[in-house]
PDB file of C-alpha atoms (C1' of nucleotides) in Angstrom:
ATOM      1  CA  MET A   8       1.716 -12.473  -5.014  1.00  0.00           C
ATOM      2  CA  PRO A   9       1.369 -13.572  -8.535  1.00  0.00           C
ATOM      3  CA  GLU A  10       3.109 -16.739  -9.498  1.00  0.00           C
ATOM      4  CA  LEU A  11       2.653 -18.550 -12.787  1.00  0.00           C
ATOM      5  CA  PRO A  12      -1.024 -19.548 -12.282  1.00  0.00           C
ATOM      6  CA  GLU A  13      -2.079 -16.038 -11.256  1.00  0.00           C
ATOM      7  CA  VAL A  14      -0.148 -14.366 -14.121  1.00  0.00           C
ATOM      8  CA  GLU A  15      -1.666 -16.839 -16.590  1.00  0.00           C
ATOM      9  CA  THR A  16      -5.126 -16.209 -15.211  1.00  0.00           C
ATOM     10  CA  VAL A  17      -4.684 -12.462 -15.553  1.00  0.00           C
ATOM     11  CA  ARG A  18      -3.454 -12.870 -19.102  1.00  0.00           C
ATOM     12  CA  ARG A  19      -6.411 -15.047 -20.098  1.00  0.00           C
ATOM     13  CA  SER A  20      -8.919 -12.717 -18.437  1.00  0.00           C
ATOM     14  CA  LEU A  21      -7.535  -9.666 -20.232  1.00  0.00           C
ATOM     15  CA  GLU A  22      -6.989 -11.166 -23.642  1.00  0.00           C
ATOM     16  CA  PRO A  23     -10.530 -11.037 -25.123  1.00  0.00           C
ATOM     17  CA  SER A  24     -10.933  -7.379 -24.230  1.00  0.00           C
ATOM     18  CA  ILE A  25      -7.546  -6.090 -25.317  1.00  0.00           C
ATOM     19  CA  LEU A  26      -6.466  -8.054 -28.412  1.00  0.00           C
ATOM     20  CA  GLY A  27      -7.049  -6.077 -31.545  1.00  0.00           C
ATOM     21  CA  GLN A  28      -7.482  -2.863 -29.625  1.00  0.00           C
ATOM     22  CA  PHE A  29      -5.518   0.319 -30.301  1.00  0.00           C
ATOM     23  CA  VAL A  30      -3.746   2.195 -27.582  1.00  0.00           C
ATOM     24  CA  ARG A  31      -5.366   5.603 -27.400  1.00  0.00           C
ATOM     25  CA  HIS A  32      -3.637   7.129 -24.432  1.00  0.00           C
ATOM     26  CA  VAL A  33      -1.289   6.267 -21.644  1.00  0.00           C
ATOM     27  CA  ILE A  34      -1.615   8.052 -18.284  1.00  0.00           C
ATOM     28  CA  LEU A  35       1.477   7.471 -16.201  1.00  0.00           C
ATOM     29  CA  ASP A  36       0.525   8.331 -12.632  1.00  0.00           C
ATOM     30  CA  THR A  37       3.782   7.023 -11.154  1.00  0.00           C
ATOM     31  CA  PRO A  38       6.667   7.523 -13.611  1.00  0.00           C
ATOM     32  CA  SER A  39       9.072   5.312 -11.685  1.00  0.00           C
ATOM     33  CA  VAL A  40       7.180   2.122 -12.590  1.00  0.00           C
ATOM     34  CA  TRP A  41       7.795   2.702 -16.296  1.00  0.00           C
ATOM     35  CA  ARG A  42      11.118   1.755 -17.974  1.00  0.00           C
ATOM     36  CA  GLY A  43      12.374   1.876 -21.514  1.00  0.00           C
ATOM     37  CA  ALA A  44      10.761   3.843 -24.268  1.00  0.00           C
ATOM     38  CA  ASP A  45       8.456   6.774 -23.571  1.00  0.00           C
ATOM     39  CA  PRO A  46       4.824   5.777 -22.848  1.00  0.00           C
ATOM     40  CA  ASP A  47       3.615   8.036 -25.679  1.00  0.00           C
ATOM     41  CA  THR A  48       5.448   5.818 -28.103  1.00  0.00           C
ATOM     42  CA  VAL A  49       2.684   3.234 -27.989  1.00  0.00           C
ATOM     43  CA  THR A  50      -0.161   5.608 -28.796  1.00  0.00           C
ATOM     44  CA  GLY A  51      -1.761   4.406 -32.005  1.00  0.00           C
ATOM     45  CA  LEU A  52      -0.246   0.947 -31.840  1.00  0.00           C
ATOM     46  CA  ARG A  53      -2.444  -2.153 -31.755  1.00  0.00           C
ATOM     47  CA  ILE A  54      -2.149  -5.035 -29.281  1.00  0.00           C
ATOM     48  CA  THR A  55      -1.990  -8.097 -31.480  1.00  0.00           C
ATOM     49  CA  PHE A  56      -0.628 -10.774 -29.139  1.00  0.00           C
ATOM     50  CA  SER A  57      -0.246 -11.540 -25.490  1.00  0.00           C
ATOM     51  CA  LYS A  58       2.069 -14.060 -23.889  1.00  0.00           C
ATOM     52  CA  ARG A  59       3.259 -15.183 -20.506  1.00  0.00           C
ATOM     53  CA  ARG A  60       6.858 -16.183 -19.833  1.00  0.00           C
ATOM     54  CA  GLY A  61       7.402 -17.301 -16.245  1.00  0.00           C
ATOM     55  CA  LYS A  62       5.834 -14.568 -14.134  1.00  0.00           C
ATOM     56  CA  TYR A  63       6.173 -11.943 -16.913  1.00  0.00           C
ATOM     57  CA  LEU A  64       3.250 -10.738 -19.012  1.00  0.00           C
ATOM     58  CA  LEU A  65       4.109  -9.633 -22.545  1.00  0.00           C
ATOM     59  CA  PHE A  66       1.986  -7.642 -24.949  1.00  0.00           C
ATOM     60  CA  PHE A  67       3.004  -7.275 -28.581  1.00  0.00           C
ATOM     61  CA  LEU A  68       2.223  -3.883 -30.024  1.00  0.00           C
ATOM     62  CA  GLU A  69       2.177  -3.321 -33.786  1.00  0.00           C
ATOM     63  CA  PRO A  70       1.885  -0.205 -35.899  1.00  0.00           C
ATOM     64  CA  ALA A  71      -1.319   0.041 -37.916  1.00  0.00           C
ATOM     65  CA  GLY A  72       0.427   0.540 -41.272  1.00  0.00           C
ATOM     66  CA  THR A  73       3.697  -0.743 -42.660  1.00  0.00           C
ATOM     67  CA  GLU A  74       5.616   2.154 -41.149  1.00  0.00           C
ATOM     68  CA  GLY A  75       6.963   2.290 -37.630  1.00  0.00           C
ATOM     69  CA  LEU A  76       8.359  -0.029 -35.018  1.00  0.00           C
ATOM     70  CA  ALA A  77       6.672  -2.849 -33.082  1.00  0.00           C
ATOM     71  CA  TYR A  78       7.145  -2.946 -29.342  1.00  0.00           C
ATOM     72  CA  TRP A  79       6.931  -5.366 -26.461  1.00  0.00           C
ATOM     73  CA  LEU A  80       5.242  -4.101 -23.341  1.00  0.00           C
ATOM     74  CA  VAL A  81       6.608  -6.288 -20.579  1.00  0.00           C
ATOM     75  CA  VAL A  82       4.861  -6.297 -17.184  1.00  0.00           C
ATOM     76  CA  HIS A  83       5.891  -7.909 -13.924  1.00  0.00           C
ATOM     77  CA  LEU A  84       3.392  -7.739 -11.075  1.00  0.00           C
ATOM     78  CA  ARG A  85       5.880  -8.738  -8.346  1.00  0.00           C
ATOM     79  CA  MET A  86       4.099  -9.045  -4.966  1.00  0.00           C
ATOM     80  CA  THR A  87       1.010  -6.822  -5.058  1.00  0.00           C
ATOM     81  CA  GLY A  88       0.577  -5.684  -8.664  1.00  0.00           C
ATOM     82  CA  ARG A  89      -2.883  -5.836 -10.225  1.00  0.00           C
ATOM     83  CA  LEU A  90      -3.828  -5.450 -13.838  1.00  0.00           C
ATOM     84  CA  THR A  91      -7.543  -4.879 -14.270  1.00  0.00           C
ATOM     85  CA  LEU A  92     -10.024  -3.481 -16.773  1.00  0.00           C
ATOM     86  CA  GLN A  93     -12.595  -0.791 -16.296  1.00  0.00           C
ATOM     87  CA  GLY A  94     -14.798   1.348 -18.478  1.00  0.00           C
ATOM     88  CA  SER A  95     -13.296   4.714 -17.592  1.00  0.00           C
ATOM     89  CA  PRO A  96     -10.063   6.146 -16.178  1.00  0.00           C
ATOM     90  CA  ASP A  97     -11.955   6.993 -12.992  1.00  0.00           C
ATOM     91  CA  PRO A  98     -12.229   6.495 -10.151  1.00  0.00           C
ATOM     92  CA  VAL A  99      -8.452   6.469  -9.562  1.00  0.00           C
ATOM     93  CA  ARG A 100      -8.074   4.010  -6.770  1.00  0.00           C
ATOM     94  CA  LEU A 101      -5.257   4.116  -4.247  1.00  0.00           C
ATOM     95  CA  HIS A 102      -1.862   2.988  -5.632  1.00  0.00           C
ATOM     96  CA  THR A 103      -2.817   3.402  -9.269  1.00  0.00           C
ATOM     97  CA  HIS A 104       0.332   3.859 -11.325  1.00  0.00           C
ATOM     98  CA  VAL A 105      -0.594   3.376 -14.961  1.00  0.00           C
ATOM     99  CA  ARG A 106      -3.874   3.795 -16.913  1.00  0.00           C
ATOM    100  CA  ILE A 107      -4.045   2.802 -20.569  1.00  0.00           C
ATOM    101  CA  GLU A 108      -6.997   3.662 -22.784  1.00  0.00           C
ATOM    102  CA  LEU A 109      -7.757   1.090 -25.441  1.00  0.00           C
ATOM    103  CA  GLY A 110     -10.265   1.362 -28.234  1.00  0.00           C
ATOM    104  CA  GLY A 111     -11.114   0.722 -31.847  1.00  0.00           C
ATOM    105  CA  LYS A 112     -12.508  -2.769 -31.642  1.00  0.00           C
ATOM    106  CA  THR A 113     -15.232  -2.109 -29.093  1.00  0.00           C
ATOM    107  CA  PRO A 114     -17.736   0.740 -29.257  1.00  0.00           C
ATOM    108  CA  GLN A 115     -16.730   1.935 -25.814  1.00  0.00           C
ATOM    109  CA  PRO A 116     -13.130   2.414 -24.680  1.00  0.00           C
ATOM    110  CA  VAL A 117     -11.609  -0.006 -22.228  1.00  0.00           C
ATOM    111  CA  TRP A 118      -9.141   1.132 -19.621  1.00  0.00           C
ATOM    112  CA  LEU A 119      -6.279  -1.162 -18.507  1.00  0.00           C
ATOM    113  CA  ILE A 120      -5.367  -0.169 -14.949  1.00  0.00           C
ATOM    114  CA  PHE A 121      -2.159  -1.004 -13.068  1.00  0.00           C
ATOM    115  CA  GLN A 122      -2.346  -0.819  -9.312  1.00  0.00           C
ATOM    116  CA  ASP A 123       0.468  -1.903  -7.008  1.00  0.00           C
ATOM    117  CA  THR A 124       0.516  -1.226  -3.272  1.00  0.00           C
ATOM    118  CA  ARG A 125       4.203  -1.898  -2.742  1.00  0.00           C
ATOM    119  CA  ARG A 126       5.275  -0.470  -6.068  1.00  0.00           C
ATOM    120  CA  PHE A 127       7.656  -3.358  -6.795  1.00  0.00           C
ATOM    121  CA  GLY A 128       6.002  -4.149 -10.117  1.00  0.00           C
ATOM    122  CA  HIS A 129       7.066  -2.442 -13.312  1.00  0.00           C
ATOM    123  CA  PHE A 130       6.458  -1.956 -17.026  1.00  0.00           C
ATOM    124  CA  SER A 131       9.179  -2.094 -19.671  1.00  0.00           C
ATOM    125  CA  LEU A 132       8.571  -0.844 -23.179  1.00  0.00           C
ATOM    126  CA  VAL A 133      11.137  -2.095 -25.655  1.00  0.00           C
ATOM    127  CA  PRO A 134      11.352  -2.244 -29.448  1.00  0.00           C
ATOM    128  CA  ALA A 135      10.469  -5.693 -30.862  1.00  0.00           C
ATOM    129  CA  GLN A 136      11.839  -7.610 -33.818  1.00  0.00           C
ATOM    130  CA  SER A 137       8.937 -10.039 -34.090  1.00  0.00           C
ATOM    131  CA  ALA A 138       6.341 -11.687 -31.928  1.00  0.00           C
ATOM    132  CA  ASP A 139       8.483 -14.881 -31.974  1.00  0.00           C
ATOM    133  CA  GLN A 140      11.524 -13.193 -30.537  1.00  0.00           C
ATOM    134  CA  LEU A 141      11.154 -12.371 -26.870  1.00  0.00           C
ATOM    135  CA  PRO A 142      12.722  -9.164 -25.662  1.00  0.00           C
ATOM    136  CA  ASP A 143      16.150  -9.306 -24.053  1.00  0.00           C
ATOM    137  CA  VAL A 144      14.983  -7.253 -21.043  1.00  0.00           C
ATOM    138  CA  LEU A 145      13.808 -10.634 -19.720  1.00  0.00           C
ATOM    139  CA  PRO A 146      16.344 -12.247 -17.418  1.00  0.00           C
ATOM    140  CA  CYS A 147      17.548 -15.768 -18.003  1.00  0.00           C
ATOM    141  CA  LEU A 148      14.468 -17.986 -17.503  1.00  0.00           C
ATOM    142  CA  GLY A 149      14.288 -21.755 -17.273  1.00  0.00           C
ATOM    143  CA  PRO A 150      11.777 -23.892 -19.188  1.00  0.00           C
ATOM    144  CA  GLU A 151       8.036 -23.307 -18.992  1.00  0.00           C
ATOM    145  CA  PRO A 152       6.661 -26.032 -16.753  1.00  0.00           C
ATOM    146  CA  LEU A 153       3.335 -26.175 -18.596  1.00  0.00           C
ATOM    147  CA  ASP A 154       4.920 -26.646 -22.011  1.00  0.00           C
ATOM    148  CA  ALA A 155       4.398 -30.100 -23.434  1.00  0.00           C
ATOM    149  CA  ALA A 156       8.159 -30.554 -23.618  1.00  0.00           C
ATOM    150  CA  PHE A 157       8.605 -30.199 -19.862  1.00  0.00           C
ATOM    151  CA  ASP A 158       9.333 -33.590 -18.247  1.00  0.00           C
ATOM    152  CA  ALA A 159      11.670 -35.359 -15.834  1.00  0.00           C
ATOM    153  CA  LYS A 160      14.485 -35.338 -18.341  1.00  0.00           C
ATOM    154  CA  VAL A 161      14.233 -31.562 -18.812  1.00  0.00           C
ATOM    155  CA  LEU A 162      14.057 -31.007 -15.057  1.00  0.00           C
ATOM    156  CA  GLY A 163      17.005 -33.289 -14.400  1.00  0.00           C
ATOM    157  CA  ARG A 164      19.044 -31.367 -16.977  1.00  0.00           C
ATOM    158  CA  GLN A 165      18.075 -28.046 -15.375  1.00  0.00           C
ATOM    159  CA  LEU A 166      19.062 -29.244 -11.907  1.00  0.00           C
ATOM    160  CA  PHE A 167      22.398 -30.491 -13.114  1.00  0.00           C
ATOM    161  CA  GLY A 168      25.151 -28.259 -11.813  1.00  0.00           C
ATOM    162  CA  HIS A 169      22.968 -27.206  -8.869  1.00  0.00           C
ATOM    163  CA  GLY A 170      23.460 -30.372  -6.873  1.00  0.00           C
ATOM    164  CA  ARG A 171      24.207 -28.595  -3.639  1.00  0.00           C
ATOM    165  CA  LEU A 172      21.178 -26.281  -3.810  1.00  0.00           C
ATOM    166  CA  ASN A 173      18.283 -27.274  -1.610  1.00  0.00           C
ATOM    167  CA  LEU A 174      14.998 -28.083  -3.361  1.00  0.00           C
ATOM    168  CA  LYS A 175      13.199 -25.013  -2.098  1.00  0.00           C
ATOM    169  CA  ALA A 176      15.853 -22.703  -3.459  1.00  0.00           C
ATOM    170  CA  ALA A 177      16.013 -24.676  -6.697  1.00  0.00           C
ATOM    171  CA  LEU A 178      12.273 -24.323  -7.337  1.00  0.00           C
ATOM    172  CA  LEU A 179      12.374 -20.614  -6.570  1.00  0.00           C
ATOM    173  CA  ASN A 180      15.254 -20.107  -9.005  1.00  0.00           C
ATOM    174  CA  GLN A 181      13.618 -18.743 -12.151  1.00  0.00           C
ATOM    175  CA  ALA A 182      16.614 -19.786 -14.252  1.00  0.00           C
ATOM    176  CA  ILE A 183      16.049 -23.455 -13.350  1.00  0.00           C
ATOM    177  CA  VAL A 184      12.270 -23.561 -13.902  1.00  0.00           C
ATOM    178  CA  ALA A 185      10.222 -20.416 -14.691  1.00  0.00           C
ATOM    179  CA  GLY A 186       7.174 -19.303 -12.838  1.00  0.00           C
ATOM    180  CA  ILE A 187       7.228 -20.986  -9.427  1.00  0.00           C
ATOM    181  CA  GLY A 188       7.019 -18.819  -6.316  1.00  0.00           C
ATOM    182  CA  ASN A 189       6.816 -19.353  -2.601  1.00  0.00           C
ATOM    183  CA  ILE A 190       3.334 -20.795  -2.354  1.00  0.00           C
ATOM    184  CA  TYR A 191       3.606 -23.277  -5.204  1.00  0.00           C
ATOM    185  CA  ALA A 192       7.140 -24.328  -4.301  1.00  0.00           C
ATOM    186  CA  ASP A 193       5.850 -25.580  -0.940  1.00  0.00           C
ATOM    187  CA  GLU A 194       2.783 -27.195  -2.502  1.00  0.00           C
ATOM    188  CA  ILE A 195       4.867 -28.880  -5.199  1.00  0.00           C
ATOM    189  CA  LEU A 196       7.297 -30.306  -2.673  1.00  0.00           C
ATOM    190  CA  PHE A 197       4.452 -31.689  -0.586  1.00  0.00           C
ATOM    191  CA  ALA A 198       2.867 -33.231  -3.701  1.00  0.00           C
ATOM    192  CA  SER A 199       6.181 -34.854  -4.604  1.00  0.00           C
ATOM    193  CA  ARG A 200       6.773 -36.036  -0.994  1.00  0.00           C
ATOM    194  CA  LEU A 201      10.216 -34.420  -0.885  1.00  0.00           C
ATOM    195  CA  ALA A 202      11.634 -32.443   2.028  1.00  0.00           C
ATOM    196  CA  PRO A 203      12.338 -28.789   1.134  1.00  0.00           C
ATOM    197  CA  ASP A 204      15.897 -29.022   2.462  1.00  0.00           C
ATOM    198  CA  ARG A 205      16.872 -32.073   0.414  1.00  0.00           C
ATOM    199  CA  LEU A 206      19.732 -31.214  -1.923  1.00  0.00           C
ATOM    200  CA  ALA A 207      18.942 -31.219  -5.596  1.00  0.00           C
ATOM    201  CA  GLY A 208      21.837 -33.531  -6.250  1.00  0.00           C
ATOM    202  CA  SER A 209      20.544 -36.148  -3.819  1.00  0.00           C
ATOM    203  CA  LEU A 210      17.480 -37.037  -5.837  1.00  0.00           C
ATOM    204  CA  ASP A 211      17.260 -40.349  -7.619  1.00  0.00           C
ATOM    205  CA  GLU A 212      15.512 -40.807 -10.950  1.00  0.00           C
ATOM    206  CA  ALA A 213      12.151 -41.666  -9.409  1.00  0.00           C
ATOM    207  CA  GLU A 214      12.256 -38.595  -7.196  1.00  0.00           C
ATOM    208  CA  ILE A 215      13.064 -36.291 -10.126  1.00  0.00           C
ATOM    209  CA  GLY A 216      10.132 -37.909 -11.912  1.00  0.00           C
ATOM    210  CA  ARG A 217       7.826 -37.219  -8.978  1.00  0.00           C
ATOM    211  CA  LEU A 218       9.045 -33.641  -8.773  1.00  0.00           C
ATOM    212  CA  ALA A 219       8.514 -32.968 -12.465  1.00  0.00           C
ATOM    213  CA  GLU A 220       5.062 -34.490 -12.276  1.00  0.00           C
ATOM    214  CA  ALA A 221       4.150 -32.482  -9.190  1.00  0.00           C
ATOM    215  CA  ILE A 222       5.317 -29.228 -10.779  1.00  0.00           C
ATOM    216  CA  ARG A 223       2.963 -29.785 -13.715  1.00  0.00           C
ATOM    217  CA  ASP A 224       0.116 -31.153 -11.651  1.00  0.00           C
ATOM    218  CA  VAL A 225       0.075 -28.415  -8.984  1.00  0.00           C
ATOM    219  CA  LEU A 226       0.455 -25.564 -11.454  1.00  0.00           C
ATOM    220  CA  LEU A 227      -2.191 -26.976 -13.795  1.00  0.00           C
ATOM    221  CA  ARG A 228      -4.655 -27.444 -10.980  1.00  0.00           C
ATOM    222  CA  ALA A 229      -3.931 -23.906  -9.744  1.00  0.00           C
ATOM    223  CA  VAL A 230      -4.559 -22.474 -13.274  1.00  0.00           C
ATOM    224  CA  GLU A 231      -7.857 -24.417 -13.377  1.00  0.00           C
ATOM    225  CA  GLN A 232      -8.784 -22.764 -10.054  1.00  0.00           C
ATOM    226  CA  CYS A 233      -7.780 -19.324 -11.418  1.00  0.00           C
ATOM    227  CA  GLY A 234      -4.921 -19.019  -8.945  1.00  0.00           C
ATOM    228  CA  THR A 235      -4.608 -18.465  -5.182  1.00  0.00           C
ATOM    229  CA  THR A 236      -6.068 -15.373  -3.535  1.00  0.00           C
ATOM    230  CA  LEU A 237      -4.619 -14.837  -0.069  1.00  0.00           C
ATOM    231  CA  LYS A 238      -5.024 -11.053   0.076  1.00  0.00           C
ATOM    232  CA  ASP A 239      -4.498  -8.925  -3.001  1.00  0.00           C
ATOM    233  CA  TYR A 240      -4.634 -11.113  -6.043  1.00  0.00           C
ATOM    234  CA  VAL A 241      -7.488 -10.722  -8.523  1.00  0.00           C
ATOM    235  CA  ASP A 242      -7.768 -11.315 -12.237  1.00  0.00           C
ATOM    236  CA  GLY A 243      -8.507  -8.739 -14.930  1.00  0.00           C
ATOM    237  CA  TRP A 244     -12.143  -8.472 -13.810  1.00  0.00           C
ATOM    238  CA  ASN A 245     -11.381  -8.278 -10.056  1.00  0.00           C
ATOM    239  CA  ARG A 246     -12.304 -11.931  -9.543  1.00  0.00           C
ATOM    240  CA  LYS A 247     -10.537 -13.913  -6.839  1.00  0.00           C
ATOM    241  CA  GLY A 248      -8.921 -17.268  -7.423  1.00  0.00           C
ATOM    242  CA  SER A 249      -9.900 -20.389  -5.439  1.00  0.00           C
ATOM    243  CA  PHE A 250      -6.765 -22.489  -5.121  1.00  0.00           C
ATOM    244  CA  GLN A 251      -6.326 -21.178  -1.548  1.00  0.00           C
ATOM    245  CA  HIS A 252      -8.916 -23.796  -0.599  1.00  0.00           C
ATOM    246  CA  CYS A 253      -6.684 -26.524  -2.059  1.00  0.00           C
ATOM    247  CA  LEU A 254      -3.455 -25.600  -0.228  1.00  0.00           C
ATOM    248  CA  MET A 255      -1.987 -28.587   1.643  1.00  0.00           C
ATOM    249  CA  VAL A 256       0.914 -26.902   3.468  1.00  0.00           C
ATOM    250  CA  TYR A 257       1.347 -23.224   2.571  1.00  0.00           C
ATOM    251  CA  GLY A 258       0.062 -21.044   5.455  1.00  0.00           C
ATOM    252  CA  ARG A 259      -0.945 -24.129   7.484  1.00  0.00           C
ATOM    253  CA  ALA A 260       1.887 -24.242  10.088  1.00  0.00           C
ATOM    254  CA  GLY A 261       0.705 -25.775  13.339  1.00  0.00           C
ATOM    255  CA  GLN A 262      -2.368 -27.365  11.653  1.00  0.00           C
ATOM    256  CA  PRO A 263      -2.750 -31.079  10.999  1.00  0.00           C
ATOM    257  CA  CYS A 264      -1.569 -32.433   7.625  1.00  0.00           C
ATOM    258  CA  ARG A 265      -4.585 -33.080   5.423  1.00  0.00           C
ATOM    259  CA  ARG A 266      -3.061 -36.404   4.403  1.00  0.00           C
ATOM    260  CA  CYS A 267      -1.672 -37.903   7.613  1.00  0.00           C
ATOM    261  CA  ASP A 268      -2.647 -35.584  10.515  1.00  0.00           C
ATOM    262  CA  MET A 269       0.960 -34.795  11.498  1.00  0.00           C
ATOM    263  CA  THR A 270       1.518 -31.108  12.388  1.00  0.00           C
ATOM    264  CA  ILE A 271       2.655 -28.972   9.507  1.00  0.00           C
ATOM    265  CA  GLN A 272       6.057 -27.354  10.170  1.00  0.00           C
ATOM    266  CA  LYS A 273       7.350 -23.937   9.140  1.00  0.00           C
ATOM    267  CA  LYS A 274      10.895 -22.578   8.939  1.00  0.00           C
ATOM    268  CA  LYS A 275      12.928 -20.127   6.937  1.00  0.00           C
ATOM    269  CA  LEU A 276      14.697 -21.671   3.921  1.00  0.00           C
ATOM    270  CA  ALA A 277      16.233 -19.905   0.973  1.00  0.00           C
ATOM    271  CA  GLY A 278      15.219 -16.696   2.790  1.00  0.00           C
ATOM    272  CA  ARG A 279      11.505 -17.548   2.549  1.00  0.00           C
ATOM    273  CA  SER A 280       8.967 -19.076   4.947  1.00  0.00           C
ATOM    274  CA  THR A 281       8.720 -22.721   4.051  1.00  0.00           C
ATOM    275  CA  HIS A 282       5.933 -25.161   5.058  1.00  0.00           C
ATOM    276  CA  TRP A 283       6.079 -28.932   5.007  1.00  0.00           C
ATOM    277  CA  CYS A 284       4.824 -32.130   6.593  1.00  0.00           C
ATOM    278  CA  PRO A 285       7.661 -33.961   8.260  1.00  0.00           C
ATOM    279  CA  ALA A 286       5.863 -37.332   7.924  1.00  0.00           C
ATOM    280  CA  CYS A 287       4.813 -37.019   4.250  1.00  0.00           C
ATOM    281  CA  GLN A 288       8.108 -35.313   3.339  1.00  0.00           C
ATOM    282  CA  PRO A 289      10.786 -37.140   5.342  1.00  0.00           C
ATOM    283  CA  TYR A 290      14.277 -35.807   4.873  1.00  0.00           C
ATOM    284  CA  LEU A 291      15.591 -39.306   4.179  1.00  0.00           C
ATOM    285  CA  PRO A 292      13.989 -41.069   1.232  1.00  0.00           C
ATOM    286  CA  ALA A 293      11.417 -43.611   2.424  1.00  0.00           C
TER     287      ALA A 293
ATOM    288  C1'  DA B  17      28.561 -22.214  -5.776  1.00  0.00           C
ATOM    289  C1'  DA B  18      25.500 -21.063  -2.404  1.00  0.00           C
ATOM    290  C1'  DA B  19      23.977 -18.896   1.853  1.00  0.00           C
ATOM    291  C1'  DC B  20      22.808 -14.744   3.876  1.00  0.00           C
ATOM    292  C1'  DT B  21      21.412  -9.784   4.215  1.00  0.00           C
ATOM    293  C1'  DA B  22      19.614  -5.748   2.712  1.00  0.00           C
ATOM    294  C1'  DA B  23      17.115  -3.167  -0.452  1.00  0.00           C
ATOM    295  C1'  DC B  24      13.069  -1.710  -3.056  1.00  0.00           C
ATOM    296  C1'  DC B  25       7.726  -0.271  -0.774  1.00  0.00           C
ATOM    297  C1'  DT B  26       3.228  -0.299   1.860  1.00  0.00           C
ATOM    298  C1'  DG B  27       0.016  -2.269   4.988  1.00  0.00           C
ATOM    299  C1'  DG B  28      -1.759  -5.604   8.308  1.00  0.00           C
ATOM    300  C1'  DG B  29      -1.494  -8.092  12.513  1.00  0.00           C
ATOM    301  C1'  DG B  30       0.233  -9.210  17.159  1.00  0.00           C
ATOM    302  C1'  DG B  31       2.116  -7.807  21.534  1.00  0.00           C
ATOM    303  C1'  DC B  32       2.430  -4.479  24.962  1.00  0.00           C
TER     304       DC B  32
ATOM    305  C1'  DT C  16      -5.691   3.996  20.759  1.00  0.00           C
ATOM    306  C1'  DG C  17      -0.930   3.907  19.576  1.00  0.00           C
ATOM    307  C1'  DC C  18       3.683   2.338  18.890  1.00  0.00           C
ATOM    308  C1'  DC C  19       7.021  -1.059  17.559  1.00  0.00           C
ATOM    309  C1'  DC C  20       8.332  -5.098  15.360  1.00  0.00           C
ATOM    310  C1'  DC C  21       7.585  -8.735  12.252  1.00  0.00           C
ATOM    311  C1'  DC C  22       5.587 -10.517   8.262  1.00  0.00           C
ATOM    312  C1'  DA C  23       4.018 -10.689   3.271  1.00  0.00           C
ATOM    313  C1'  DG C  24       2.794 -13.910  -3.183  1.00  0.00           C
ATOM    314  C1'  DG C  25       9.327 -11.203  -5.966  1.00  0.00           C
ATOM    315  C1'  DT C  26      13.776 -10.067  -7.495  1.00  0.00           C
ATOM    316  C1'  DT C  27      18.433  -8.095  -7.435  1.00  0.00           C
ATOM    317  C1'  DA C  28      22.817  -6.681  -5.542  1.00  0.00           C
ATOM    318  C1'  DG C  29      26.341  -7.097  -2.408  1.00  0.00           C
ATOM    319  C1'  DT C  30      28.755  -9.699   1.099  1.00  0.00           C
ATOM    320  C1'  DT C  31      30.821 -13.820   3.345  1.00  0.00           C
TER     321       DT C  31
END
DNA sequence: AAACTAACCTGGGGGC
DNA sequence: TGCCCCCAGGTTAGTT
């Protein structure tokens, strides 16, 4: 489920309630979702910083005094993971895997709850050098598309060497650009008027420019709308996103294109269902 | 290098 | 109502 806009929305919704809080207690209901250092290691540490990198959420945990190690708590929600806040550890809803009690800043404790139906999501707890140095448990990730530095030149450089990869696969490749998943890949390609099966190496300069612009534009608009809720996704306070109302192609196979009325097509590409408008996104450049 | 499959999991929907 | 198959927002590993 969660792609960059959803993960960013979760991060922003959690931040005010968890920054500056101390970890009081970690209840690990499903041990297999936890990797790295023992959960008890973080008891007494304070959350001082949160960050998103691609689809990863990172929390920086610092010791209260000068003694002890700092840690990164790295979370990936995969398809159905949810990170929400509640006032108590109960009720324990179905598919709850981790419950973390936070306190110290607020009079009442706050509980950070991790639920994940499919159990693909996971936590990694790793020692940290500094908040500037991201942990090496993160895989190789491409540039952040919402960073100011991201532009056509950066995208062109990232695509170089992947000339024979189709655009759908290229956008889904986290090492080329971080944070794009199946929904936004299709929406981005529609916005840039490029066919999903065009090869990355076949783009001219103008097309790379359109693609870079569409990546930023679609993701920014989706963040403004607090993400896309199709089924499971909610933010830290159980609120749904609203970008599902803005989708132009994803999930619209057989329906008329919102721009030209042509029927939206669907086929499997890069192993994922891919939606596009054959008129707005002709295979051959217009 | 890239395409393809299966794997990790659970649940929902469609067809019969 | 129930069963079977396919599908799902992600990623990795193994194979051709």
